[in-house]
Structure formats: structure tokens, C-alpha cells
Coordinates of C-alpha atoms in Angstrom, one line a residue:
X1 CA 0.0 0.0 0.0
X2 CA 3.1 2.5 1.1
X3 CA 4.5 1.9 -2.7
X4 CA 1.2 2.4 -4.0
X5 CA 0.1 6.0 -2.9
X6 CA 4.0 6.9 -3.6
X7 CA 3.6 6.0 -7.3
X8 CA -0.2 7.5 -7.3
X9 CA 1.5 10.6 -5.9
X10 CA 3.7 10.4 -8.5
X11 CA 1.7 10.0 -11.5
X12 CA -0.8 12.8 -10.1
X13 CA 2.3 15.2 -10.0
X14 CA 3.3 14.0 -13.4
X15 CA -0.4 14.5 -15.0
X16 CA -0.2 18.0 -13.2
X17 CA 2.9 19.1 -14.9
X18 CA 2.3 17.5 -18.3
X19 CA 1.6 19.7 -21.6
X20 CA -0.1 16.8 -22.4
X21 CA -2.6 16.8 -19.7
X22 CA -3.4 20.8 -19.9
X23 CA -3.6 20.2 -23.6
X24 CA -6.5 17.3 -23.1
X25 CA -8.2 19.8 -20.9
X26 CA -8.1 22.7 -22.8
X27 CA -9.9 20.7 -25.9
X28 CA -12.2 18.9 -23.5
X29 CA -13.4 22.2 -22.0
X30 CA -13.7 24.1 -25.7
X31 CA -15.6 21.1 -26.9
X32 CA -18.1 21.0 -23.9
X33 CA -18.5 25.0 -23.9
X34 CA -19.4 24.5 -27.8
X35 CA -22.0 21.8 -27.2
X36 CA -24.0 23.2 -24.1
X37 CA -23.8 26.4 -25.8
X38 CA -25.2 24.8 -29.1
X39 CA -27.7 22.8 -27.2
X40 CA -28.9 26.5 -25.3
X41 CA -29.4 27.5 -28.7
X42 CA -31.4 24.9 -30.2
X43 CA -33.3 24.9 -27.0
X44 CA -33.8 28.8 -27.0
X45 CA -35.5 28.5 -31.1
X46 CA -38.0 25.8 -29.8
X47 CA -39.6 23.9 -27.1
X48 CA -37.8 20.8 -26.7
X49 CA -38.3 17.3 -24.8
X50 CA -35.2 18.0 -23.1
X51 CA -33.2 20.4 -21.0
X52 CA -30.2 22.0 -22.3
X53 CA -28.0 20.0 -19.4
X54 CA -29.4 16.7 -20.8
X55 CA -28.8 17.5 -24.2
X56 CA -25.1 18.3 -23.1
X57 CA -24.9 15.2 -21.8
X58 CA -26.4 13.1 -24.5
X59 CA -23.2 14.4 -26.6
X60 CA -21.0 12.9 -23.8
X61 CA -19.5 10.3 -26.7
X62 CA -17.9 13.1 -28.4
X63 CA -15.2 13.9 -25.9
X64 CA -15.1 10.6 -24.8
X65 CA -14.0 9.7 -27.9
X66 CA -11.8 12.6 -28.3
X67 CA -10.4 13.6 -25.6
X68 CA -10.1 10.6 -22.9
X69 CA -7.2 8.5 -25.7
X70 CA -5.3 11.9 -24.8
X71 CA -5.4 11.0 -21.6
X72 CA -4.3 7.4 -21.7
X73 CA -2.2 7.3 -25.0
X74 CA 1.3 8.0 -22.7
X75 CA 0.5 5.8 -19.6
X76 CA 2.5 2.9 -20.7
X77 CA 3.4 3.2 -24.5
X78 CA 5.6 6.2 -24.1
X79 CA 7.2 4.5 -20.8
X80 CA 8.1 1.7 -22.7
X81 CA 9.6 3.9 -25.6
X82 CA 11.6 5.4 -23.4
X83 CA 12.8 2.8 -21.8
X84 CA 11.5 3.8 -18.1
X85 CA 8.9 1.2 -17.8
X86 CA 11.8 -1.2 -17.1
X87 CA 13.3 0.5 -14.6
X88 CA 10.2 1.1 -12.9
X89 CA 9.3 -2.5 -13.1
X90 CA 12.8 -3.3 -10.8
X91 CA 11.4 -1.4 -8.2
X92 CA 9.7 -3.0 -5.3
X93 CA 6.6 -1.9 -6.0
X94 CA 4.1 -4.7 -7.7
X95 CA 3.0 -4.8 -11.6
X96 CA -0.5 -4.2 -10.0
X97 CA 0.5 -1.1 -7.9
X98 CA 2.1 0.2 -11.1
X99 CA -0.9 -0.3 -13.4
X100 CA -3.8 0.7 -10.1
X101 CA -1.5 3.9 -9.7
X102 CA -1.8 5.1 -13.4
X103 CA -5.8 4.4 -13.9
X104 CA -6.5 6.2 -10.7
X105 CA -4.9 9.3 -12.0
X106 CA -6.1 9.1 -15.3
X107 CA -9.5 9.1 -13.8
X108 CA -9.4 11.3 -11.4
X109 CA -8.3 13.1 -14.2
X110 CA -11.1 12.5 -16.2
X111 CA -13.3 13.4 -13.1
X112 CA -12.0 16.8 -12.7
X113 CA -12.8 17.7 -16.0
X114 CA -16.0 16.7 -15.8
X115 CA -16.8 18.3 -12.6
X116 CA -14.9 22.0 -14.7
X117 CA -17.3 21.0 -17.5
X118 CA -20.0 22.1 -14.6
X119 CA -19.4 26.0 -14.5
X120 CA -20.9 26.2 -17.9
X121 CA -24.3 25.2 -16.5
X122 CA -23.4 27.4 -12.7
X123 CA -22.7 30.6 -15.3
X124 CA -25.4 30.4 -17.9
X125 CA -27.8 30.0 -14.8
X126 CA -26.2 32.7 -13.0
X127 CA -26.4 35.3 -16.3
X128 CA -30.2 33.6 -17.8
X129 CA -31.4 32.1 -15.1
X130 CA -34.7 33.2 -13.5
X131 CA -35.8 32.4 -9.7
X132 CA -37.3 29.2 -8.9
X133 CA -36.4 28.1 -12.3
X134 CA -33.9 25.1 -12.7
X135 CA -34.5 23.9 -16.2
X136 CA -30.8 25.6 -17.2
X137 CA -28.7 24.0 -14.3
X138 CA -31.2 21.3 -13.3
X139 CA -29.3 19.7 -9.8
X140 CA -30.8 16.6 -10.3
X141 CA -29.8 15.9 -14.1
X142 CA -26.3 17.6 -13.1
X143 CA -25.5 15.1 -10.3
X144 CA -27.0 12.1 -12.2
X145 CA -25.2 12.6 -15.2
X146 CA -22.0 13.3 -13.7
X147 CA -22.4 10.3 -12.0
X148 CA -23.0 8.1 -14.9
X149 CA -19.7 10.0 -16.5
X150 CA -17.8 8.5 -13.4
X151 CA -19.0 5.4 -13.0
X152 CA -18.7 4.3 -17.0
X153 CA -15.4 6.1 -17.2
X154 CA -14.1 3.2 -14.8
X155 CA -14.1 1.3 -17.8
X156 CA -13.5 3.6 -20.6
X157 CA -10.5 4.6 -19.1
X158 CA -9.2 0.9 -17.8
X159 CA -9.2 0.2 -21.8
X160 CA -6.9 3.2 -22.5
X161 CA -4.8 1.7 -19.9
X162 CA -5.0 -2.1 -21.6
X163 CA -4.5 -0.1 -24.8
X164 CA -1.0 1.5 -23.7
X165 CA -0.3 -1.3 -22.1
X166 CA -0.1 -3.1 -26.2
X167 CA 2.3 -1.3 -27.7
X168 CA 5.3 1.5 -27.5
X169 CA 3.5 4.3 -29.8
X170 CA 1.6 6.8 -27.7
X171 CA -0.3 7.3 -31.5
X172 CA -1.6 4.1 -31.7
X173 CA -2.6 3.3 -27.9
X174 CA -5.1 6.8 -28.6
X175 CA -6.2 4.7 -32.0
X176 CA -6.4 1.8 -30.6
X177 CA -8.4 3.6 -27.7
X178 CA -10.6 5.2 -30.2
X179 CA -11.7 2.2 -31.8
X180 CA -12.4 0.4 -28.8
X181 CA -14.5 3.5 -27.0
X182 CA -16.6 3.5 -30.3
X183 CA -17.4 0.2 -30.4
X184 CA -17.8 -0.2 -26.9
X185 CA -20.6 3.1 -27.2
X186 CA -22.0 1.8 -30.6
X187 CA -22.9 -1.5 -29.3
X188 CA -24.4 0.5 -26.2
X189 CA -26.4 2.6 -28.9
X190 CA -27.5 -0.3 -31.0
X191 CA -28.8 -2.3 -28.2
X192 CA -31.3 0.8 -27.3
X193 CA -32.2 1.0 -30.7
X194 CA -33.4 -2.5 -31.5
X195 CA -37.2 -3.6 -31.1
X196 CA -36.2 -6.4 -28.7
X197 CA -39.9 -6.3 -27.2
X198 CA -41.8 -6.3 -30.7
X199 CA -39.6 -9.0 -32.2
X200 CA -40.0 -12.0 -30.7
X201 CA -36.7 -14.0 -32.5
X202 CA -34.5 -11.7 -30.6
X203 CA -36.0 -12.1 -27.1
X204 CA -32.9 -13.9 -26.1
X205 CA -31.0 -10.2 -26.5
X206 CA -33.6 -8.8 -24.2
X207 CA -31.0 -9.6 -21.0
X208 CA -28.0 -8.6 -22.5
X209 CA -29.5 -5.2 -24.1
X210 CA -30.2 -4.6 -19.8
X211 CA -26.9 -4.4 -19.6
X212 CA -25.4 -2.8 -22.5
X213 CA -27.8 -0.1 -23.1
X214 CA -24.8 2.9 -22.9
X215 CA -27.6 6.1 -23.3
X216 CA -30.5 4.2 -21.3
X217 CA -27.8 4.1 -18.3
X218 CA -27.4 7.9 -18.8
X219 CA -31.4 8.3 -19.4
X220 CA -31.6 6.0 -16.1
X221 CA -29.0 8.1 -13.7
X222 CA -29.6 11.7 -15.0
X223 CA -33.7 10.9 -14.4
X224 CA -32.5 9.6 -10.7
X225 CA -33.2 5.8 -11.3
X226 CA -30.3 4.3 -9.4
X227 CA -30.1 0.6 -11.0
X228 CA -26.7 -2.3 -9.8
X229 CA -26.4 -3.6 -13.6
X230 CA -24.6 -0.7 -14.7
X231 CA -22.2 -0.5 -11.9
X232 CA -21.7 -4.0 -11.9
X233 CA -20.9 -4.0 -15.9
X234 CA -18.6 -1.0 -15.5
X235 CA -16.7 -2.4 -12.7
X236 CA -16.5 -5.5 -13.6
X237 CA -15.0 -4.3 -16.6
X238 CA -12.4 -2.3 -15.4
X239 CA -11.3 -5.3 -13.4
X240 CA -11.4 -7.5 -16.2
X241 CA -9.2 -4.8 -18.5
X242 CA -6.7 -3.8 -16.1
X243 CA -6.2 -7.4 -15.0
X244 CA -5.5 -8.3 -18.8
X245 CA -3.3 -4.6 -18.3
X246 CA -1.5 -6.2 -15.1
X247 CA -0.8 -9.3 -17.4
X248 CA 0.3 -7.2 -20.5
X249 CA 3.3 -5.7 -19.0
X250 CA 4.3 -8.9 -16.7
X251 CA 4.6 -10.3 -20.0
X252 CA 6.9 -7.7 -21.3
X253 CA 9.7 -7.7 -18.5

């Protein structure tokens, strides 16, 4: 445990000072600002069915997609390019450890950039915002859809992890991260999309669409419905993928 929160230390300081890392956040904040401010104005022309928060987060793919393989690209490819992973892997500290240390700072990295994303809402509330009304900065959706954010990016960012794990080019963990993310969210989206209930031949997908439904989860938390399937597909997930991780780079010393 003592090497652990030394090497989680050390990757936090790492992600602080990185280029890399302010770089990510820049584009993941420019790219939130542009959606919630095109979703207040698609909202402002017409009634909609949906909030401008919940439209935000409906969109939550896009930096997902783009910005999170920035995040995860360097973790182990560049180490390896380097040449530092082996040194690192002399130390006393476990294969585990290593690979715990640098998911829990890429996701509490990913969390706090989330949780910046947030003053979008607190200001356009603060500026537009009229008392008693909540429909701009809606608590509720807020906290349920950061929530979701969190508890999926368990596994979207343990992939990135399994992905750098694969290979010494930071430009092909990101792709292969890419790929994986949109699979992983298109399978989510197809599974909401298919009549399972009006076709009787596909009944048997009724239990795993439960599961893999990516946008119902988000429909589900931001609307306050708190279900164990998700969690236990997203955490199960991130054990299986940094296990395979842990395995990866035992099998490159």
C-alpha cells in the first residue's frame, strides 16, 4: 500500500505538470463549452423534450471519444519507448500497484474535468437564469449525469490503460483507444435502438441489451433511477481490462 500511494502521488504530479494533460483539458473544456452552448441555442429556437444539461450530456460520446485517448495514450506506450517502464518495473513496488496507480490518475483526471465542465451550467444559470427556475442548471440531471460519466469512465479509461499497455507508440494506444471506446458506445447505442420487445426472434438479447444499453444508463442516472447492472458491468469491466493490463506488462519484463 506505502508503494502504492507513492507511485499514485507520483503519476498525479506527473499528470499536473504534463503539456499533455493541460492540452486534453483545454480541448475537453472548448468542446463542452461549444456543445452546451449549441444545445442552449437549439433549446432557445424551440420547445424541446429536453433540457439543455441533458442534451449536453447526451453528446457525452464526443469527448469521450476525443479527448479521454489523450489521456491514456502515454501511460504505458511512451514508458516503454523510453525505456523507463523497465526500470520502474525493478522497483519493489508490484506490476499491480504500477498499473492501479496510473488508472487512478487518469480518472481522477477525467473526473475533474467533468466536474470543470460544470461551471458552464453554474454561469449560464447565473447570467439567464430566473428564480425558482432550474430547467438551465437542473441539480438533479447535473449530479445524475456526472455520476454516470464517473461510474462508465471506470471502464472507458481501464481500456486506455489495456491499450497502452499493447504497444510502444503513444499514436496508436489513442487509436487503438478510439476504436475500442466506439465500439464499446455503438454496441451501447444499437442495443437501445433494436425492437427487442416487438420481435419475438430476438428475445434472447432482451437480457443482455439490460446491460449494454450505454444512453439508457445515462437516461436512467440523470432521471434519478439508481439501477446495480450498470455498476456492476462497469466495474466489472475495469477489473477484467486492467487485469489483462497487469498481465500485459508482466509479460513484457
Amino acid at each position: 500500500m506505502r508503494h502504492f500511494r507513492t507511485l499514485l502521488a507520483h503519476e498525479l504530479r506527473t499528470a499536473l505538470l504534463s503539456g499533455n494533460t493541460w492540452a486534453s483539458a483545454a480541448l475537453f473544456l472548448a468542446l463542452m463549452g461549444g456543445i452546451h452552448f449549441f444545445a442552449l441555442l437549439e433549446c432557445s429556437r424551440a420547445p424541446q423534450p429536453w433540457t439543455p444539461v441533458e442534451a449536453t450530456f447526451r453528446l457525452f460520446w464526443l469527448p469521450l471519444l476525443c479527448v479521454l485517448p489523450l489521456l491514456t495514450m502515454r501511460s504505458f506506450a511512451e514508458e516503454r519507448r523510453s525505456g523507463t517502464l523497465s526500470a520502474l518495473l525493478t522497483t519493489p513496488a508490484s506490476t499491480a500497484a504500477i498499473v492501479w496507480a496510473k488508472f487512478l490518475a487518469a480518472w481522477l483526471t477525467w473526473a475533474v474535468f467533468w466536474c470543470a465542465f460544470l461551471v458552464f451550467p453554474w454561469i449560464v444559470h447565473a447570467r439567464l437564469g430566473t428564480g425558482g427556475d432550474q430547467s438551465l442548471s437542473d441539480p438533479a440531471t447535473l449530479f445524475g449525469g456526472l455520476c454516470f460519466v464517473l461510474v462508465s469512465g471506470l471502464l472507458h479509461v481501464a481500456l486506455g490503460i489495456l491499450c497502452s499497455c499493447l504497444t510502444r507508440s503513444s499514436a496508436l494506444a489513442a487509436l487503438l483507444t478510439f476504436i475500442c471506446l466506439l465500439g464499446l458506445t455503438a454496441i451501447g447505442g444499437a442495443m437501445d435502438s433494436l425492437p427487442i420487445e416487438s420481435w419475438s426472434w430476438l428475445g434472447w438479447l432482451r437480457e443482455p441489451a439490460a446491460h449494454l444499453r450505454t444512453f439508457g444508463h445515462l437516461q436512467d442516472f440523470a432521471g434519478g433511477i439508481l439501477d446495480s447492472r450498470p455498476l456492476v458491468l462497469y466495474v466489472t469491466g475495469m477489473m477484467l481490462s486492467l487485469g489483462l493490463a497487469v498481465l500485459a506488462v508482466e509479460g513484457q519484463e
